[in-house]
Amino acid sequence: QVQLVESGGGLVQAGGSLRLSCAASGRTFSRYAMGWFRQAPGKEREFVAGISSSGGRTYYADSVKGRFTIAGGNAENTVFLQMNSLKSDDTGVYRCAAGPSAQLLGSSGWGQGTQVTVSS
C-alpha cells in the first residue's frame, strides 16, 4: 500500500476556488493512476475525478465536469485537483486514492482526507 498525503482543503464561499494536492510519501516502485473521491455527511462516498498513470486520460463525475480539473504533478505519483465555481453540494471530505488503473482507484492506497466546506 502506498501512503498518500493530501493538502489544500478549507472553507470557501460559493463560486470560489480551491486547489487540492496529493502526493505519495516514501519510496514508490510503481507509477499509479490517481484520483479523488468525496463524502458528504450522511451520504455515500462518490468518485470525483481520476487520471491514468501516464497522465494521458482523465475522468470526471458528471457533477464536476467543466468546473474541476485533475492534473498530475511533475513529481511521480502526485496529483492536483483544481476546483472552480464551487457549490455547497461540493462540501465534503475529499480523499486521494491510488491504484494500478483509474478503474481500480483505492486498491493501492488512500489518503486520510481533507475537508472542503463551501458556504452559500
Short mmCIF file of C-alpha atoms in Angstrom, two decimals:
data_model
loop_
_atom_site.label_atom_id
_atom_site.label_comp_id
_atom_site.label_asym_id
_atom_site.label_seq_id
_atom_site.Cartn_x
_atom_site.Cartn_y
_atom_site.Cartn_z
CA GLN A 1 0.00 0.00 0.00
CA VAL A 2 1.22 3.47 -0.85
CA GLN A 3 0.80 6.29 1.68
CA LEU A 4 -0.88 9.39 0.32
CA VAL A 5 -0.90 12.84 1.88
CA GLU A 6 -3.46 15.47 0.90
CA SER A 7 -3.48 19.21 1.44
CA GLY A 8 -5.37 22.26 0.29
CA GLY A 9 -8.83 21.91 1.76
CA GLY A 10 -10.59 24.70 3.58
CA LEU A 11 -13.58 26.99 3.76
CA VAL A 12 -14.63 28.94 0.68
CA GLN A 13 -17.69 30.85 -0.43
CA ALA A 14 -19.88 29.53 -3.21
CA GLY A 15 -18.42 30.48 -6.55
CA GLY A 16 -14.90 30.41 -5.20
CA SER A 17 -11.97 28.10 -5.94
CA LEU A 18 -9.71 25.67 -4.10
CA ARG A 19 -6.79 23.53 -5.17
CA LEU A 20 -6.18 20.15 -3.59
CA SER A 21 -2.84 18.38 -3.69
CA CYS A 22 -1.92 14.77 -3.08
CA ALA A 23 1.49 13.14 -3.00
CA ALA A 24 2.74 9.67 -2.28
CA SER A 25 5.13 9.63 0.65
CA GLY A 26 8.20 7.49 0.86
CA ARG A 27 9.67 5.46 -1.93
CA THR A 28 7.28 4.12 -4.52
CA PHE A 29 8.17 1.50 -7.07
CA SER A 30 5.26 1.93 -9.41
CA ARG A 31 3.58 4.76 -11.23
CA TYR A 32 -0.06 4.80 -10.16
CA ALA A 33 -3.28 6.04 -11.55
CA MET A 34 -4.61 8.57 -9.04
CA GLY A 35 -7.84 10.26 -8.28
CA TRP A 36 -10.20 11.88 -5.82
CA PHE A 37 -13.32 10.77 -4.03
CA ARG A 38 -15.51 12.74 -1.66
CA GLN A 39 -18.03 12.01 1.03
CA ALA A 40 -20.59 14.42 2.40
CA PRO A 41 -22.25 13.92 5.81
CA GLY A 42 -24.94 11.27 5.57
CA LYS A 43 -24.03 10.36 2.01
CA GLU A 44 -22.03 7.61 0.40
CA ARG A 45 -18.56 8.17 -0.93
CA GLU A 46 -18.56 9.21 -4.58
CA PHE A 47 -15.96 9.38 -7.32
CA VAL A 48 -14.92 12.90 -8.31
CA ALA A 49 -12.05 12.69 -10.78
CA GLY A 50 -9.25 10.38 -11.86
CA ILE A 51 -6.16 10.41 -14.03
CA SER A 52 -4.36 7.50 -15.65
CA SER A 53 -0.82 6.55 -14.63
CA SER A 54 0.54 8.08 -17.82
CA GLY A 55 -1.49 11.23 -17.31
CA GLY A 56 -2.94 10.81 -20.76
CA ARG A 57 -6.52 10.18 -19.71
CA THR A 58 -8.74 11.96 -17.23
CA TYR A 59 -12.13 11.04 -15.88
CA TYR A 60 -14.76 13.16 -14.14
CA ALA A 61 -18.06 12.74 -12.40
CA ASP A 62 -20.84 14.49 -14.31
CA SER A 63 -21.45 16.75 -11.34
CA VAL A 64 -17.99 18.35 -11.61
CA LYS A 65 -17.33 18.37 -15.35
CA GLY A 66 -16.40 21.82 -16.57
CA ARG A 67 -15.64 23.04 -13.05
CA PHE A 68 -12.91 20.71 -11.74
CA THR A 69 -9.62 19.82 -13.40
CA ILE A 70 -7.33 16.97 -12.37
CA ALA A 71 -3.68 17.01 -13.35
CA GLY A 72 -0.55 15.10 -12.49
CA GLY A 73 2.39 16.86 -10.93
CA ASN A 74 5.98 16.97 -12.16
CA ALA A 75 6.94 14.56 -9.41
CA GLU A 76 5.83 10.98 -9.88
CA ASN A 77 2.68 9.97 -8.02
CA THR A 78 1.46 13.47 -7.32
CA VAL A 79 -1.91 14.83 -8.36
CA PHE A 80 -3.78 18.09 -8.11
CA LEU A 81 -7.46 18.90 -8.24
CA GLN A 82 -8.34 22.45 -9.23
CA MET A 83 -11.90 23.18 -8.15
CA ASN A 84 -13.63 26.25 -9.57
CA SER A 85 -17.17 27.60 -9.32
CA LEU A 86 -17.66 25.69 -6.11
CA LYS A 87 -21.16 24.95 -4.89
CA SER A 88 -22.49 24.00 -1.49
CA ASP A 89 -23.06 20.47 -2.84
CA ASP A 90 -19.28 20.16 -3.23
CA THR A 91 -18.88 20.20 0.55
CA GLY A 92 -17.34 17.04 1.97
CA VAL A 93 -14.19 15.20 2.89
CA TYR A 94 -12.03 14.72 -0.17
CA ARG A 95 -9.74 11.70 -0.23
CA CYS A 96 -6.97 10.91 -2.64
CA ALA A 97 -6.71 7.36 -3.97
CA ALA A 98 -4.17 5.38 -5.97
CA GLY A 99 -4.42 2.22 -8.00
CA PRO A 100 -2.90 0.30 -10.90
CA SER A 101 -5.55 1.81 -13.16
CA ALA A 102 -8.17 4.52 -12.96
CA GLN A 103 -10.82 1.80 -12.65
CA LEU A 104 -9.10 0.39 -9.56
CA LEU A 105 -8.53 3.58 -7.61
CA GLY A 106 -8.13 2.89 -3.92
CA SER A 107 -6.74 -0.61 -4.32
CA SER A 108 -3.20 0.65 -3.79
CA GLY A 109 -3.89 3.21 -1.08
CA TRP A 110 -5.95 6.05 0.33
CA GLY A 111 -5.16 9.38 1.91
CA GLN A 112 -6.59 10.49 5.23
CA GLY A 113 -8.79 13.14 3.64
CA THR A 114 -9.07 16.90 3.61
CA GLN A 115 -12.21 18.86 4.45
CA VAL A 116 -13.74 21.14 1.84
CA THR A 117 -16.57 23.37 3.02
CA VAL A 118 -18.44 25.63 0.63
CA SER A 119 -20.65 28.23 2.25
CA SER A 120 -23.66 29.56 0.39
#
